[in-house]
Short mmCIF file of C-alpha atoms in Angstrom, two decimals:
data_model
loop_
_atom_site.label_atom_id
_atom_site.label_comp_id
_atom_site.label_asym_id
_atom_site.label_seq_id
_atom_site.Cartn_x
_atom_site.Cartn_y
_atom_site.Cartn_z
CA MET A 1 -44.86 -56.22 -58.80
CA ILE A 2 -41.46 -54.69 -56.95
CA VAL A 3 -39.37 -51.70 -58.11
CA SER A 4 -36.75 -51.59 -56.90
CA LEU A 5 -34.57 -47.94 -56.37
CA THR A 6 -30.63 -47.89 -56.05
CA ILE A 7 -28.00 -45.83 -55.89
CA VAL A 8 -24.98 -46.33 -55.21
CA ARG A 9 -21.36 -44.02 -54.77
CA TYR A 10 -18.20 -45.27 -56.37
CA ARG A 11 -14.99 -44.43 -53.77
CA ARG A 12 -13.08 -41.66 -55.94
CA LEU A 13 -10.47 -43.76 -57.48
CA PHE A 14 -13.63 -45.86 -58.85
CA THR A 15 -15.63 -43.18 -61.18
CA PRO A 16 -14.01 -44.66 -64.33
CA ILE A 17 -14.83 -47.10 -63.09
CA ALA A 18 -18.71 -45.76 -62.67
CA PHE A 19 -18.89 -45.06 -66.73
CA LEU A 20 -17.79 -47.88 -67.79
CA ALA A 21 -21.04 -49.75 -65.80
CA MET A 22 -23.32 -47.58 -67.30
CA ALA A 23 -22.79 -50.17 -70.77
CA LEU A 24 -21.65 -52.95 -69.19
CA HIS A 25 -24.36 -53.24 -66.74
CA ARG A 26 -26.71 -53.04 -70.24
CA LEU A 27 -25.60 -57.00 -70.64
CA PRO A 28 -27.21 -58.95 -67.52
CA LEU A 29 -30.09 -56.65 -67.32
CA SER A 30 -30.95 -57.13 -70.77
CA PHE A 31 -30.65 -61.51 -70.23
CA ASN A 32 -33.04 -60.88 -66.07
CA SER A 33 -36.54 -62.18 -67.55
CA LYS A 34 -37.10 -61.47 -64.28
CA CYS A 35 -37.10 -57.53 -64.54
CA SER A 36 -39.53 -56.53 -67.04
CA PHE A 37 -38.06 -53.00 -66.84
CA TRP A 38 -34.60 -50.72 -65.76
CA LYS A 39 -32.72 -47.91 -66.20
CA LEU A 40 -29.22 -47.44 -65.27
CA LEU A 41 -28.84 -43.90 -63.95
CA GLY A 42 -26.91 -41.50 -63.38
CA CYS A 43 -27.43 -38.28 -60.00
CA GLY A 44 -27.31 -34.91 -59.92
CA LYS A 45 -25.77 -33.46 -56.98
CA ASN A 46 -28.84 -31.99 -55.68
CA GLY A 47 -31.57 -34.15 -55.00
CA SER A 48 -33.93 -33.04 -58.14
CA PHE A 49 -32.91 -31.96 -61.04
CA ASP A 50 -30.05 -30.20 -61.23
CA LEU A 51 -27.40 -28.94 -64.42
CA ASN A 52 -24.70 -30.24 -61.99
CA PRO A 53 -23.94 -34.81 -61.88
CA ASP A 54 -22.04 -35.99 -59.22
CA LEU A 55 -19.79 -38.71 -60.85
CA GLN A 56 -19.33 -40.71 -57.50
CA GLN A 57 -22.71 -41.32 -56.80
CA TRP A 58 -25.13 -43.21 -59.92
CA GLY A 59 -28.04 -45.05 -59.87
CA LEU A 60 -30.85 -48.15 -61.11
CA LEU A 61 -34.13 -48.66 -60.98
CA ALA A 62 -36.27 -52.07 -61.93
CA VAL A 63 -39.47 -53.25 -61.49
CA TRP A 64 -38.89 -57.22 -61.14
CA ASN A 65 -41.83 -59.32 -60.82
CA SER A 66 -41.49 -60.49 -57.93
CA ALA A 67 -39.82 -59.20 -54.04
CA GLU A 68 -37.91 -62.54 -54.34
CA ASP A 69 -36.58 -62.01 -57.82
CA PHE A 70 -34.79 -58.44 -56.10
CA LYS A 71 -33.92 -60.36 -53.43
CA LYS A 72 -32.17 -62.81 -55.62
CA PHE A 73 -31.01 -60.51 -57.92
CA ASN A 74 -29.26 -58.15 -54.67
CA GLU A 75 -27.94 -61.14 -52.94
CA HIS A 76 -26.24 -63.18 -55.89
CA SER A 77 -25.90 -61.03 -59.78
CA LEU A 78 -22.79 -59.19 -61.12
CA ILE A 79 -23.93 -56.30 -60.73
CA SER A 80 -24.90 -56.68 -56.78
CA SER A 81 -20.87 -58.22 -57.24
CA TRP A 82 -19.64 -55.64 -58.33
CA TRP A 83 -21.30 -52.94 -56.21
CA LYS A 84 -20.05 -55.28 -53.43
CA ALA A 85 -15.82 -54.88 -54.69
CA PHE A 86 -16.73 -50.69 -56.40
CA THR A 87 -18.44 -48.49 -54.38
CA LYS A 88 -18.87 -46.91 -51.02
CA GLU A 89 -22.27 -46.56 -50.22
CA LYS A 90 -25.19 -48.44 -51.01
CA TRP A 91 -29.35 -46.97 -50.33
CA THR A 92 -31.81 -49.17 -52.47
CA VAL A 93 -35.80 -48.72 -51.44
CA LEU A 94 -38.38 -50.86 -52.77
CA SER A 95 -41.95 -49.83 -53.19
CA VAL A 96 -44.93 -51.43 -55.21
CA PRO A 97 -46.93 -48.41 -57.96
CA LEU A 98 -50.01 -46.71 -56.80
CA ALA A 99 -50.98 -45.00 -59.95
CA SER A 100 -48.42 -44.16 -62.65
CA HIS A 101 -49.59 -41.61 -65.91
CA GLY A 102 -47.19 -41.16 -69.01
CA LYS A 103 -44.75 -43.33 -70.37
CA TRP A 104 -40.92 -43.61 -69.92
CA ASN A 105 -38.82 -43.75 -73.59
CA GLY A 106 -42.54 -45.09 -74.79
CA LYS A 107 -42.88 -47.99 -72.62
CA GLN A 108 -45.68 -47.96 -69.40
CA PRO A 109 -42.81 -49.98 -67.22
CA PHE A 110 -46.01 -49.26 -63.91
CA ASN A 111 -48.66 -50.33 -65.82
CA SER A 112 -49.60 -52.40 -62.35
CA ALA A 113 -50.56 -49.73 -60.53
CA SER A 114 -52.33 -51.17 -57.30
CA SER A 115 -56.14 -49.91 -56.80
CA ASP A 116 -55.12 -48.76 -52.90
CA LEU A 117 -55.57 -45.52 -53.64
CA ASP A 118 -56.47 -44.64 -50.39
CA HIS A 119 -52.97 -45.37 -48.95
CA LYS A 120 -52.61 -43.11 -45.73
CA GLY A 121 -48.73 -43.42 -45.07
CA PRO A 122 -45.28 -42.15 -46.49
CA ILE A 123 -45.19 -42.09 -49.74
CA ALA A 124 -42.43 -42.22 -52.97
CA VAL A 125 -43.34 -40.08 -56.76
CA LEU A 126 -41.31 -40.25 -59.44
CA THR A 127 -41.20 -37.16 -61.71
CA ARG A 128 -39.66 -38.05 -65.41
CA ALA A 129 -39.74 -35.96 -68.56
CA SER A 130 -36.92 -35.88 -71.60
CA ILE A 131 -37.03 -32.52 -72.16
CA ARG A 132 -37.02 -30.68 -76.23
CA LEU A 133 -33.45 -29.01 -76.55
CA SER A 134 -34.79 -26.25 -77.74
CA LYS A 135 -36.26 -25.76 -74.52
CA LEU A 136 -33.59 -26.59 -72.57
CA LYS A 137 -32.69 -22.54 -71.43
CA ASN A 138 -36.37 -22.36 -70.25
CA PHE A 139 -36.77 -25.73 -68.38
CA TRP A 140 -33.65 -25.08 -66.82
CA SER A 141 -33.55 -21.89 -65.53
CA ASN A 142 -37.72 -22.21 -64.24
CA VAL A 143 -37.40 -25.94 -62.55
CA GLN A 144 -34.25 -25.13 -60.35
CA PRO A 145 -35.95 -22.64 -58.21
CA VAL A 146 -38.84 -24.75 -57.69
CA SER A 147 -36.32 -27.28 -57.34
CA GLU A 148 -35.62 -25.22 -53.54
CA ILE A 149 -38.12 -24.75 -52.80
CA MET A 150 -39.42 -28.03 -53.03
CA SER A 151 -36.90 -28.93 -50.08
CA ARG A 152 -38.38 -26.73 -47.61
CA ALA A 153 -41.78 -27.42 -48.01
CA PRO A 154 -44.26 -28.79 -45.74
CA GLY A 155 -44.03 -32.71 -45.00
CA TYR A 156 -41.16 -33.60 -47.93
CA ILE A 157 -38.48 -36.80 -46.13
CA THR A 158 -36.29 -36.54 -49.16
CA SER A 159 -35.37 -37.40 -52.99
CA VAL A 160 -33.07 -37.80 -55.52
CA GLY A 161 -32.20 -36.94 -59.23
CA ILE A 162 -32.40 -39.10 -61.34
CA GLY A 163 -31.34 -38.44 -64.87
CA GLU A 164 -30.72 -41.11 -68.54
CA ALA A 165 -28.40 -38.27 -69.52
CA PRO A 166 -27.79 -34.96 -68.99
CA PHE A 167 -29.50 -32.21 -69.20
CA PHE A 168 -32.13 -33.64 -71.15
CA ARG A 169 -33.97 -36.58 -69.64
CA GLN A 170 -33.67 -35.82 -65.82
CA ALA A 171 -36.13 -37.48 -63.74
CA THR A 172 -36.73 -36.62 -59.24
CA PHE A 173 -37.41 -39.80 -57.10
CA SER A 174 -38.74 -37.76 -53.78
CA VAL A 175 -40.71 -39.22 -50.66
CA TRP A 176 -43.42 -37.24 -49.00
CA LYS A 177 -45.71 -38.51 -45.26
CA THR A 178 -48.46 -37.90 -46.67
CA ALA A 179 -49.45 -38.10 -49.96
CA ASP A 180 -51.79 -34.94 -49.23
CA SER A 181 -48.69 -33.14 -48.07
CA MET A 182 -47.26 -34.31 -51.72
CA LYS A 183 -50.03 -33.30 -53.36
CA SER A 184 -50.62 -29.77 -50.91
CA PHE A 185 -46.66 -28.58 -52.64
CA ALA A 186 -47.69 -29.24 -56.18
CA TYR A 187 -51.34 -27.77 -56.47
CA ASN A 188 -50.77 -24.36 -53.48
CA SER A 189 -46.59 -23.67 -54.99
CA PRO A 190 -47.08 -20.52 -56.75
CA GLU A 191 -44.01 -21.69 -58.14
CA HIS A 192 -44.68 -25.07 -59.30
CA LEU A 193 -48.45 -24.47 -60.13
CA GLU A 194 -46.06 -21.56 -62.31
CA VAL A 195 -43.79 -24.53 -64.28
CA ILE A 196 -46.84 -26.57 -64.39
CA ARG A 197 -47.62 -23.61 -66.63
CA LYS A 198 -45.38 -22.64 -68.65
CA THR A 199 -44.76 -26.97 -69.35
CA ARG A 200 -48.24 -27.32 -70.89
CA ASN A 201 -47.29 -23.44 -72.57
CA GLU A 202 -44.46 -24.01 -74.19
CA ASP A 203 -44.65 -27.56 -74.82
CA TRP A 204 -40.93 -28.52 -73.25
CA TYR A 205 -41.46 -31.72 -72.97
CA THR A 206 -40.52 -34.74 -75.66
CA GLU A 207 -42.47 -37.32 -73.12
CA GLU A 208 -43.08 -37.32 -68.80
CA LEU A 209 -44.13 -39.75 -66.74
CA PHE A 210 -45.92 -39.78 -62.89
CA ALA A 211 -46.46 -41.82 -60.75
CA ARG A 212 -46.57 -42.81 -56.60
CA PHE A 213 -45.12 -45.81 -55.14
CA ARG A 214 -46.86 -47.48 -51.33
CA LEU A 215 -42.93 -47.52 -49.87
CA ILE A 216 -42.37 -51.30 -48.94
CA SER A 217 -38.46 -51.11 -46.99
CA ALA A 218 -35.42 -49.24 -47.00
CA SER A 219 -31.90 -50.07 -47.10
CA GLY A 220 -28.59 -49.11 -46.25
CA THR A 221 -26.95 -45.04 -46.87
CA ILE A 222 -27.73 -42.36 -48.62
CA ASN A 223 -25.01 -39.26 -48.04
CA GLY A 224 -23.90 -41.65 -44.98
CA HIS A 225 -27.70 -42.12 -43.29
CA ASN A 226 -30.76 -43.21 -44.13
CA PRO A 227 -32.83 -40.44 -45.14
CA LEU A 228 -36.41 -42.76 -44.62
CA GLU A 229 -34.97 -44.12 -41.59
CA GLY A 230 -37.91 -44.83 -39.05
CA ILE A 231 -40.90 -44.45 -41.84
CA ILE A 232 -40.59 -46.94 -43.00
CA PRO A 233 -38.55 -50.51 -42.76
CA HIS A 234 -35.49 -52.08 -43.32
CA ASN A 235 -35.15 -54.41 -46.07
CA HIS A 236 -32.71 -57.47 -44.48
#
């Protein structure tokens, strides 16, 4: 199992085409037997859960049977050709699941997580939630300050805010130098611990998922550079 996250930036003139892609790209993905799970995603502006969408930046998270299957998609698919025609920037991260719990739309997309829990290198973390409509105000008033703290945490490398729907179906894909640095932020930050407590006590989510990944490669750029340059290999 290989997980790909591709973030593309459309040319400003082609922003309406980005919205069209969210509808049209569902068809080839649905019929791709080599892809067991996929989500077309919008992006936030500030690298985490974000109320402000970036209408030029969009994403695709997908689970492939093998690296070869992803390579074929990346080099020969209709979606890849679309990106080449209409976007000015593309960043792709490939990874292998290490651990996962929770569900995404009732599914466990990363249930073939490896047992390599002693992995010492950089890791990626995906945190995803469906927020109860009645809890939106509480969620957004508490989570955004924590996102700012995360970006200054020791061991933090980069993150991108992604989501299926504005405001209530949100995810963050973050990269850390080590699992220990991620855990230190998650469990030693008073602000983060307080948000975790509130999510449980106030029952903010109808569904949530947390997954960790071993990074394989990163290619292309996001916002003008590859934040994983020199940290993990390029993928050609």
